[in-house]
Short mmCIF file of C-alpha atoms in Angstrom, two decimals:
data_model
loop_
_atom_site.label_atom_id
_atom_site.label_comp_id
_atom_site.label_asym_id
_atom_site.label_seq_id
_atom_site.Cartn_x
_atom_site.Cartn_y
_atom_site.Cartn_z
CA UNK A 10 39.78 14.87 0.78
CA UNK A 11 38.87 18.47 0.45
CA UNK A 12 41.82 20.58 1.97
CA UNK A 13 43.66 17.96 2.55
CA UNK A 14 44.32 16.15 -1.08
CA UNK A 15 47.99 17.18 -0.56
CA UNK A 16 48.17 17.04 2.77
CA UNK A 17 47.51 13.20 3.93
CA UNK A 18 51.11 13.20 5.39
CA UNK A 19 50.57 16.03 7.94
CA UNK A 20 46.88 14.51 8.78
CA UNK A 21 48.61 11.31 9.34
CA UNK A 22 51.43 12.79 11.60
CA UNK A 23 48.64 14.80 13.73
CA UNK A 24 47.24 11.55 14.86
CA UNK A 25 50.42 10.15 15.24
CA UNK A 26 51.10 12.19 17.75
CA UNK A 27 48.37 11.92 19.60
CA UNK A 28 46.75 14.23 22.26
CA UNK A 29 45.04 17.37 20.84
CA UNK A 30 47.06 17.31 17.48
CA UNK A 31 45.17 14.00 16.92
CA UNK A 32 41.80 15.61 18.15
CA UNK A 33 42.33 18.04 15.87
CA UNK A 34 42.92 15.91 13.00
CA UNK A 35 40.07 13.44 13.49
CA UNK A 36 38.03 16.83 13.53
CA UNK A 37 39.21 18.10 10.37
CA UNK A 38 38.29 14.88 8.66
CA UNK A 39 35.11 14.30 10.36
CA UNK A 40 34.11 18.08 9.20
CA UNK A 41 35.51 17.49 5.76
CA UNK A 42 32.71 18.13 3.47
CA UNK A 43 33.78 15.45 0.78
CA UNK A 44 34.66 12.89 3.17
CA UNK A 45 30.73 13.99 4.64
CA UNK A 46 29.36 13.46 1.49
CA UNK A 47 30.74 10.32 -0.22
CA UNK A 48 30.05 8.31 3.53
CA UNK A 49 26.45 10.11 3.34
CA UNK A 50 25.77 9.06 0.18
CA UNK A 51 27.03 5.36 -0.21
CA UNK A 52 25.23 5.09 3.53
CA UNK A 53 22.01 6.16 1.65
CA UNK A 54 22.52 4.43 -1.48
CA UNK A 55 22.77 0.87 0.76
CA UNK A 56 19.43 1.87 2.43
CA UNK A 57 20.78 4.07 5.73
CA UNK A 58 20.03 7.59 6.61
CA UNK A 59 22.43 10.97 6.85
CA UNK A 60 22.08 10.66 11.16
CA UNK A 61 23.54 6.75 10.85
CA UNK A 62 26.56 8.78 8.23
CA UNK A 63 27.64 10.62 10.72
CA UNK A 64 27.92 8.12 13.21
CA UNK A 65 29.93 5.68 10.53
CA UNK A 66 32.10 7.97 9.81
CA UNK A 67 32.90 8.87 14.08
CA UNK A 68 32.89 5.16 14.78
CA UNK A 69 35.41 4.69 11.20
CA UNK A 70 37.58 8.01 12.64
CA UNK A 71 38.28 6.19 16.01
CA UNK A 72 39.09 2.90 14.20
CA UNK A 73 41.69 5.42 12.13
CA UNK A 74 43.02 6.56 14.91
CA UNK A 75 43.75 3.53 16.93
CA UNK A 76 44.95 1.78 13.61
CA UNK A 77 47.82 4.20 13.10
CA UNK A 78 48.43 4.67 16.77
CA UNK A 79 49.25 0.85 16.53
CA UNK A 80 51.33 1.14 13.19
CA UNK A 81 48.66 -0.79 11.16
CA UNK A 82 48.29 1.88 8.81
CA UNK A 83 51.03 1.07 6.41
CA UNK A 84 50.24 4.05 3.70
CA UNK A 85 49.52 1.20 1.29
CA UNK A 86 46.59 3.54 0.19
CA UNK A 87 45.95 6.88 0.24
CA UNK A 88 43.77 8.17 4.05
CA UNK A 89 40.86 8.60 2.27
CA UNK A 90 40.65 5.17 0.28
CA UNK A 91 42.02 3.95 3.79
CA UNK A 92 39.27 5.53 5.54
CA UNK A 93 36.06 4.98 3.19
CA UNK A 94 37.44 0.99 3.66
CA UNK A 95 36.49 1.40 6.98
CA UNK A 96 33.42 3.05 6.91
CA UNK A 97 32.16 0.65 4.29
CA UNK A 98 33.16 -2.30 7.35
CA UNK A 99 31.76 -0.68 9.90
CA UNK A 100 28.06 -0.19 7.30
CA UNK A 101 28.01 -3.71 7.11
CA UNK A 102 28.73 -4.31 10.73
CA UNK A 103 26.40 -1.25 11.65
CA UNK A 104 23.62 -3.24 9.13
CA UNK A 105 24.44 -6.63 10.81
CA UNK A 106 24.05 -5.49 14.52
CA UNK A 107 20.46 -4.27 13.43
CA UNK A 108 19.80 -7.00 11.30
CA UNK A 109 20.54 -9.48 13.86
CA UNK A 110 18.45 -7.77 16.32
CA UNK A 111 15.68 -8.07 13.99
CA UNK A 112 16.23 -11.52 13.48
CA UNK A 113 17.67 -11.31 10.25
CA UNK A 114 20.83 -13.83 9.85
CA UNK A 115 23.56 -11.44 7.90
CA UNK A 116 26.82 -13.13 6.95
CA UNK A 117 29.86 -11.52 8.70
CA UNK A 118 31.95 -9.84 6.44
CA UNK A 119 35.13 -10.67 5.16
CA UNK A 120 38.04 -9.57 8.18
CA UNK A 121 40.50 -6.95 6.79
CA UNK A 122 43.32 -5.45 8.45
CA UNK A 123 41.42 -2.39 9.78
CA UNK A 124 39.71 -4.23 11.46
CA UNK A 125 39.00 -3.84 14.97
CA UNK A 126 35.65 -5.23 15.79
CA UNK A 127 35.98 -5.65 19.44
CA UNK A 128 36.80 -2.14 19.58
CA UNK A 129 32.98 -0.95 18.37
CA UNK A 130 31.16 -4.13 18.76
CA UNK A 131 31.89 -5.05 22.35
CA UNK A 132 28.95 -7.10 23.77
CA UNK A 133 27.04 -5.36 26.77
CA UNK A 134 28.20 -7.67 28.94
CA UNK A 135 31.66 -6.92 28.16
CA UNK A 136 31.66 -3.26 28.33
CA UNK A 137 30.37 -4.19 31.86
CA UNK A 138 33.41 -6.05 32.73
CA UNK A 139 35.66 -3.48 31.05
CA UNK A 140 34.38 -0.45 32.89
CA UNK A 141 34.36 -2.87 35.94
CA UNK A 142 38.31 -2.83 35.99
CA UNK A 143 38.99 0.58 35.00
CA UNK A 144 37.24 1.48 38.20
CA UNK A 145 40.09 -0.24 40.47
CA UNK A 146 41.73 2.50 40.24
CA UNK A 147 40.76 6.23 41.33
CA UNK A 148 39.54 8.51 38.98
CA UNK A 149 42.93 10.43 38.29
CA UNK A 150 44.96 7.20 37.90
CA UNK A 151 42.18 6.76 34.93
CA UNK A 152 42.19 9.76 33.46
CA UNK A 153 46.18 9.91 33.95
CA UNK A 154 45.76 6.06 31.91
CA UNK A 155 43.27 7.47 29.11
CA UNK A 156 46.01 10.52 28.54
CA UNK A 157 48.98 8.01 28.14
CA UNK A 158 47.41 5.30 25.96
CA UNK A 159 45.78 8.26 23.84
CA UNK A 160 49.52 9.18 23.36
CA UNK A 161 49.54 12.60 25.28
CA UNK A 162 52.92 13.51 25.98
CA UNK A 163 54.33 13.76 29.18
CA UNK A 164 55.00 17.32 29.20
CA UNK A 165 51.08 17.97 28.39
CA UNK A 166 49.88 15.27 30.86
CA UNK A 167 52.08 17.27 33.41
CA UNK A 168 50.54 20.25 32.51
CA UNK A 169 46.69 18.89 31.80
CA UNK A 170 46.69 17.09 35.34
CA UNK A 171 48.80 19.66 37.40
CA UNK A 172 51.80 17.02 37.96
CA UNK A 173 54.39 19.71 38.02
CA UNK A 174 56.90 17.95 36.17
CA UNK A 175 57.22 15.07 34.12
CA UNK A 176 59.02 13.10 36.30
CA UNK A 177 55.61 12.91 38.68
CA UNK A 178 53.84 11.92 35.55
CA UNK A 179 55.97 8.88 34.61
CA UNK A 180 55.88 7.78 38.44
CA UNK A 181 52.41 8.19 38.53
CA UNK A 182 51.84 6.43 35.35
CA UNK A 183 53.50 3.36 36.72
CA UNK A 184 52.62 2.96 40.40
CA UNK A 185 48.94 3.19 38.08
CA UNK A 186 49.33 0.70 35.60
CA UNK A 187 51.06 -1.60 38.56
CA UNK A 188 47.99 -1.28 40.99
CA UNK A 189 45.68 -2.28 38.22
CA UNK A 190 47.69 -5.24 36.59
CA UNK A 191 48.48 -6.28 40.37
CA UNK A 192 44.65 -6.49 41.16
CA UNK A 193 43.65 -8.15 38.30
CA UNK A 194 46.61 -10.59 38.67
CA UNK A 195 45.20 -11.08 42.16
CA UNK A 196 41.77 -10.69 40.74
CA UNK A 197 41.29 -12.94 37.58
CA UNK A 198 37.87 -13.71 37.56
CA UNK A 199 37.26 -10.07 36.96
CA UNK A 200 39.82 -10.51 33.41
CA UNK A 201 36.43 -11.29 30.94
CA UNK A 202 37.30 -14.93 29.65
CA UNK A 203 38.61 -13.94 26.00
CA UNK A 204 41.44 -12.10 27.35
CA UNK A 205 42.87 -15.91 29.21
CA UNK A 206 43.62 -17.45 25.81
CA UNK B 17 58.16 -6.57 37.15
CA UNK B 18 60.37 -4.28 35.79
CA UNK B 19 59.19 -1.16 33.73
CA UNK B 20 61.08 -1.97 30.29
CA UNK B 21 59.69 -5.33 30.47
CA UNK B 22 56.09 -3.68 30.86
CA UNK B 23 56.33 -1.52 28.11
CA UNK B 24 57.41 -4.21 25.72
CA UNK B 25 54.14 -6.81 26.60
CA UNK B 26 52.54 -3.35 26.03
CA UNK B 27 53.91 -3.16 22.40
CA UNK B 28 53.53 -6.83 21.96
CA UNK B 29 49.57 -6.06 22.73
CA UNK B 30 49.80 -3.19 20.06
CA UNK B 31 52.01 -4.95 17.56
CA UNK B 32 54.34 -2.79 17.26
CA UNK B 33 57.09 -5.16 18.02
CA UNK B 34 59.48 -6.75 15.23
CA UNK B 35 58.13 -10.19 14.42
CA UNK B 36 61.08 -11.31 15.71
CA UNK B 37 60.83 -9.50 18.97
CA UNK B 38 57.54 -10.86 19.15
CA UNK B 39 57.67 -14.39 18.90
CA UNK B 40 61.02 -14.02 21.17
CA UNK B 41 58.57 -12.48 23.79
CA UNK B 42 55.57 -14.72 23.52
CA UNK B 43 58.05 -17.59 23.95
CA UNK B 44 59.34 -16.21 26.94
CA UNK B 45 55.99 -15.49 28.21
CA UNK B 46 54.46 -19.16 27.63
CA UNK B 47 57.35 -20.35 29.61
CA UNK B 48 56.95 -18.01 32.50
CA UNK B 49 53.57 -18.58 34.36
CA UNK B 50 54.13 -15.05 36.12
CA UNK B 51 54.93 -13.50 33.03
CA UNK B 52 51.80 -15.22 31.42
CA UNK B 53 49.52 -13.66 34.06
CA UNK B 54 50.70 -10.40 33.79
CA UNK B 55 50.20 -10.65 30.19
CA UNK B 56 46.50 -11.46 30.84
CA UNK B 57 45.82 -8.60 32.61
CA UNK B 58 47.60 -6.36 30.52
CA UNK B 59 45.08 -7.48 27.84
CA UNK B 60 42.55 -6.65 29.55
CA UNK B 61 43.61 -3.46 30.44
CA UNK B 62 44.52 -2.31 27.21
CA UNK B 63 41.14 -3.44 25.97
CA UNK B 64 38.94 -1.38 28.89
CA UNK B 65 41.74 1.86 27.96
CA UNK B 66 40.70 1.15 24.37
CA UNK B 67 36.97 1.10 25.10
CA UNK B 68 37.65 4.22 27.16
CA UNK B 69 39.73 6.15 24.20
CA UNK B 70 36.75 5.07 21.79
CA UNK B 71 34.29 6.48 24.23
CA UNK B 72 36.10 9.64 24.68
CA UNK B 73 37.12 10.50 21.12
CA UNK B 74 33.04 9.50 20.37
CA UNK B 75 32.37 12.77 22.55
CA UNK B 76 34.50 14.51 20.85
CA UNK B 77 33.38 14.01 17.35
CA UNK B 78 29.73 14.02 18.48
CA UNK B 79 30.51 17.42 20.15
CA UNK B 80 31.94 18.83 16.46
CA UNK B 81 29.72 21.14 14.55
CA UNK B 82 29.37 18.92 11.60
CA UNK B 83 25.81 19.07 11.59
CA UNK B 84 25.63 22.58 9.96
CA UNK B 85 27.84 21.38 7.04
CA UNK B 86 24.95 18.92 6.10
CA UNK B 87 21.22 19.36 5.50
CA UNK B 88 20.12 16.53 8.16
CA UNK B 89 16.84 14.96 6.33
CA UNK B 90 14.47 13.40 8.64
CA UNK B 91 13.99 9.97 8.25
CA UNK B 92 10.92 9.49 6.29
CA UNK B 93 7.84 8.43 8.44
CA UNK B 94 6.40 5.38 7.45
CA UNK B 95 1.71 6.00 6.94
CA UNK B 96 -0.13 3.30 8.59
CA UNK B 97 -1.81 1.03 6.14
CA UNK B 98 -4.81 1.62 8.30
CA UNK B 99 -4.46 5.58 7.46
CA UNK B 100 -3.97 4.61 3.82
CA UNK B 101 -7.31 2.03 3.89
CA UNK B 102 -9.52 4.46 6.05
CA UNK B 103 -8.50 7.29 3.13
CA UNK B 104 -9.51 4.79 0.40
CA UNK B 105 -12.74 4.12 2.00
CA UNK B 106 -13.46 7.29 2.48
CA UNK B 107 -12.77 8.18 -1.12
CA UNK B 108 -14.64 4.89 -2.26
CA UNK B 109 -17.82 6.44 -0.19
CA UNK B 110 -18.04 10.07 -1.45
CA UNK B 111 -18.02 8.49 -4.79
CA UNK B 112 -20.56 5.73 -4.08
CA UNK B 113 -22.81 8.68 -2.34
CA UNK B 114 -21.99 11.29 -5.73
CA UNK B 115 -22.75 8.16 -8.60
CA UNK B 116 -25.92 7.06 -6.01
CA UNK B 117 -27.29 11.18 -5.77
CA UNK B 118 -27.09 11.97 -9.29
CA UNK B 119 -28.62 8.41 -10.45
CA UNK B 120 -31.21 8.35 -7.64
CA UNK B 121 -31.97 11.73 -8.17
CA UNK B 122 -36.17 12.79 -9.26
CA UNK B 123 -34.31 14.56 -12.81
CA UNK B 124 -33.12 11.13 -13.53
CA UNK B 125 -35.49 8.63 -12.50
CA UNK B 126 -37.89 10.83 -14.71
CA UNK B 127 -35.38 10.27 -17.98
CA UNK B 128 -35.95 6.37 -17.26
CA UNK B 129 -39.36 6.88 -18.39
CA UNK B 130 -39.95 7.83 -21.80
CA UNK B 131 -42.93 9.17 -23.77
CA UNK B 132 -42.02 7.04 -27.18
CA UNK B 133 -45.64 6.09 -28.23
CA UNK B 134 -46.87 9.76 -28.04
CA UNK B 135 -43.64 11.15 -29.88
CA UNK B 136 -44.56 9.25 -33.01
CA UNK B 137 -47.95 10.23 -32.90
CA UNK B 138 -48.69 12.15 -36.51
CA UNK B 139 -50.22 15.07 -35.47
CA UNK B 140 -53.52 15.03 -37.54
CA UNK B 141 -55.46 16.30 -34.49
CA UNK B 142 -54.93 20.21 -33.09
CA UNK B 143 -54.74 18.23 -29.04
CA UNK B 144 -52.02 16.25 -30.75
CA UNK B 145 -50.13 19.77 -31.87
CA UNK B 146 -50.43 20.56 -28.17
CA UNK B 147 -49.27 17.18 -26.77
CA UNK B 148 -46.33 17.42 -29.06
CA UNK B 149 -45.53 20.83 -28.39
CA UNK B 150 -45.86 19.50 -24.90
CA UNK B 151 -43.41 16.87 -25.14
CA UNK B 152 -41.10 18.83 -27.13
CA UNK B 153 -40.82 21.37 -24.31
CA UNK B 154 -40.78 18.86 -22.06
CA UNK B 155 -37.47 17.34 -23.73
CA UNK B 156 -36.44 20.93 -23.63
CA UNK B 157 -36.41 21.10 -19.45
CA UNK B 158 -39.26 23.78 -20.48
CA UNK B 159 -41.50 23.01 -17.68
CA UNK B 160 -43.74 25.34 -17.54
CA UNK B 161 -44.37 25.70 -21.38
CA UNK B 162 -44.92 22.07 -21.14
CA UNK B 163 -47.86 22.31 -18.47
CA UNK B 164 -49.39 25.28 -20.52
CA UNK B 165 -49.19 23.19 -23.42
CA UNK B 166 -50.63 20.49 -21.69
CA UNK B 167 -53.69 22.76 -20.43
CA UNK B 168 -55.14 23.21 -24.07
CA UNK B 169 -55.50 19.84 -24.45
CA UNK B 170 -59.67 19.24 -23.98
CA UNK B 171 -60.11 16.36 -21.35
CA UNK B 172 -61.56 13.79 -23.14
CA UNK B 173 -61.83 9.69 -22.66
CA UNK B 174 -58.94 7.95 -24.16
CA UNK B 175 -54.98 7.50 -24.73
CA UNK B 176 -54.27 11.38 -25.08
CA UNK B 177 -56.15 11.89 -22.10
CA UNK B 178 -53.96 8.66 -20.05
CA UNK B 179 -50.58 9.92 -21.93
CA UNK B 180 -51.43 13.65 -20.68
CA UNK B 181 -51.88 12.49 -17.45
CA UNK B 182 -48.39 10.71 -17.03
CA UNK B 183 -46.56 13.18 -19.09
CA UNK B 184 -48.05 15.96 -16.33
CA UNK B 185 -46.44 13.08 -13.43
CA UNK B 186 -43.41 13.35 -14.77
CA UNK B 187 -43.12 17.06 -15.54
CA UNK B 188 -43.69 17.47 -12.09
CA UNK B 189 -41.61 15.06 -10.62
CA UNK B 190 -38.25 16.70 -13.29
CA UNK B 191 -39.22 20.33 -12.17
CA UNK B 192 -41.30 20.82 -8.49
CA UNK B 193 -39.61 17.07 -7.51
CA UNK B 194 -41.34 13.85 -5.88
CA UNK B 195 -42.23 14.91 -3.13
CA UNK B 196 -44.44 17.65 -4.10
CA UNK B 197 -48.16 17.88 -4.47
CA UNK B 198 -48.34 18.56 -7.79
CA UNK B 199 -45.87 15.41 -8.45
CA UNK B 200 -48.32 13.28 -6.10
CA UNK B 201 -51.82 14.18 -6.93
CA UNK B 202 -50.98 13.71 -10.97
CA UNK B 203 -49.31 9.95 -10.29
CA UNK B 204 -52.03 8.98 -7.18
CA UNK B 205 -54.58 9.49 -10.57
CA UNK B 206 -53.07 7.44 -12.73
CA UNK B 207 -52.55 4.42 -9.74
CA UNK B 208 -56.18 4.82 -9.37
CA UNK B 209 -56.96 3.29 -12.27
CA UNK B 210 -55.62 0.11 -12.92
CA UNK B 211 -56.60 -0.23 -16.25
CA UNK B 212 -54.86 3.20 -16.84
CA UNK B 213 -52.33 2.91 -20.33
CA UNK B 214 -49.41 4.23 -18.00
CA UNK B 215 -50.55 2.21 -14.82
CA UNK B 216 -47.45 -0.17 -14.75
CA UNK B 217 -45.16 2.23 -15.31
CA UNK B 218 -46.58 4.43 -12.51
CA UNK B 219 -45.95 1.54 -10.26
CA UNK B 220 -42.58 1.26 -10.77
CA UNK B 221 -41.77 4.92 -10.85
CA UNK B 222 -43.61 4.77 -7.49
CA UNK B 223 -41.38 1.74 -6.11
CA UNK B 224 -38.21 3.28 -7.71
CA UNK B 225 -39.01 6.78 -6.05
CA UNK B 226 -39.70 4.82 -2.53
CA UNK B 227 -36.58 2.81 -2.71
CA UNK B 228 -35.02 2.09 0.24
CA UNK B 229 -31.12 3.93 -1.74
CA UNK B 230 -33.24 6.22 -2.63
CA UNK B 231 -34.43 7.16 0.77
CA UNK B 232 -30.92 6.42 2.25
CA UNK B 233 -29.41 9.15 -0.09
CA UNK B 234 -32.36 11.72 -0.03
CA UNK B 235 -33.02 11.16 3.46
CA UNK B 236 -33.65 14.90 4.15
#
């Protein structure tokens, strides 16, 4: 893990606490030069080039992050066995996308606890439905929603969004969240059907 | 709904509740239809925040100056087979038209045709000394020895005379080439005769020298 062999912990705690400590994290391991080369070379040693890498290893960073933001990372392996497990899932999915485009019939791969397909692989039609609700609200209820569930403090939400205190960001936060859930509730045919079950 | 309860259908969605907590809350919320709908949407919700979060940090990483810590190779671009079959042919022609120049060529076509029956002549004669010293410069490429070899030789009826005649044709057609005069005038007197020892032979150095591959290569 380059600088970081002793350092896992910290790495771990950056993201943990979201906001630009966790930017700066996911940086630091995305620009680690190990981490860069063993993704670039098992990527090109199962047929892909250095470009689709680079994208793994993003697309495996945001899995990371959302994995430890929901306390499924359990340290039951070190970050970067933790981490090359996911970019070795998201290869395969990567490979199966395109191989199912092309009309190739690729099994889907065995489900491990990283995984978070729905979080990379969501369908067009999906996405549509997904962006469709986020724009119920106004744009700085959905920025001030983006901030919160990427685990921005208060205190920097305050300060990012000009709130003045926190207080106005927690009231904010909610008379947000309500107005969406309340529209949708009045709404559902805009919830996408595999949210009902 | 209350706030507290919000938060914890948000933790439920994240797992981070006890599995205790959680079963005590998805209980609760399959017996509340209310609850159940709110639940819904919160799904949904979280999942278009996630989608957003994934889009977002994407930018980020995309926007991080990792490129300069690898050597980016380009993907290798694949050579049309027909690139790869025009090259071929190509390659198959200039060696066709090479093999078909230097084996259609006057120097060859005159190594076809031997002089055998004079080169075991015993020279008992002084015009045989000069037809062999003929034909030995002749097998030498020593044209013009071979023609002034040639010249002593008295004109007189008979073989020498014929075997003169087509060892001048093809001196002429190995050094001044078929299309010359020289080359012409010494084969159009041995076709003249058809009786002439070298007369078959003529003919077919004539069709071989008017071929149509022949032509096609030496078309200048």
């Amino acid at each position: 893990m380059g600088a970081y062999d002793n350092n896992y912990e910290a790495l771990i705690k950056d993201i943990e606490k979201g906001g630009k400590f966790c930017r700066e994290a996911l940086g630091k391991l995305y620009r680690d030069k190990q981490i860069l080369n063993r993704v670039i070379n098992y990527v090109k040693y199962n047929g892909g080039y250095e470009e689709e890498a680079l994208s793994v290893l993003a697309e495996a960073l945001i899995i990371l992050e959302r994995n430890i933001r929901y306390n499924k990372y359990k340290y039951a392996s070190n970050l970067s066995t933790y981490l090359f497990g996911i970019v070795k899932h998201c290869w395969k999915q990567e490979r199966r996308k395109n191989n199912t485009e092309s009309g190739e019939n690729i099994p889907i791969p065995e489900k491990l606890d990283y995984q978070n397909p729905e979080l990379i692989y969501l369908s067009n039609e999906l996405q549509t439905k997904l962006d469709e609700i986020l724009n119920l609200i106004g744009a700085k209820c959905k920025q001030l929603m983006i901030y919160w569930s990427q685990s921005y403090s208060y205190e920097e939400i305050a300060t990012l969004m000009d709130f003045g205190n926190v207080q106005n960001v927690r009231k904010q936060k909610f008379y947000c969240k309500s107005k969406i859930l309340e529209t949708l509730k009045q709404n559902p045919e805009l919830i996408p059907e595999i949210y009902h079950g | 709904m209350d706030e507290l309860l919000m938060e914890k259908i948000d933790q439920l969605i994240m797992g981070k509740l006890d599995p205790d907590e959680e079963v005590q809350l998805l209980d609760l919320i399959d017996s509340d239809a209310a609850l159940k709908e709110h639940y819904i949407a919160a799904k949904a919700v979280n999942a278009a925040m996630e989608m957003e979060i994934a889009s977002d940090l994407r930018a980020y990483l995309a926007g991080t100056d990792v490129i300069s810590q690898v050597t980016l190779k380009e993907k290798p671009r694949l050579i049309p087979l027909f690139l790869i079959g025009t090259a071929a042919t190509i390659l198959i022609l200039i060696l066709a038209t090479t093999t078909a120049y230097y084996s259609l060529s006057d120097a060859s076509i005159a190594n076809n045709y031997k002089i055998a029956s004079v080169a075991v002549r015993g020279a008992v004669e002084q015009q045989d000394v000069y037809f062999n010293e003929a034909v030995s410069a002749f097998y030498k490429d020593d044209y013009e020895n071979a023609i002034s070899s040639l010249a002593l030789i008295e004109n007189e009826e008979g073989i020498i005379n014929e075997e003169k005649e087509w060892l001048t044709a093809l001196i002429y057609l190995k050094s001044t080439g078929s299309k010359s005069q020289e080359f012409k005038t010494s084969l159009d007197q041995i076709l003249t005769n058809e009786n002439h020892e070298y007369y078959k032979q003529a003919e077919r150095l004539q069709g071989e020298l008017s071929s149509f591959w022949k032509k096609l290569v030496f078309s200048k």
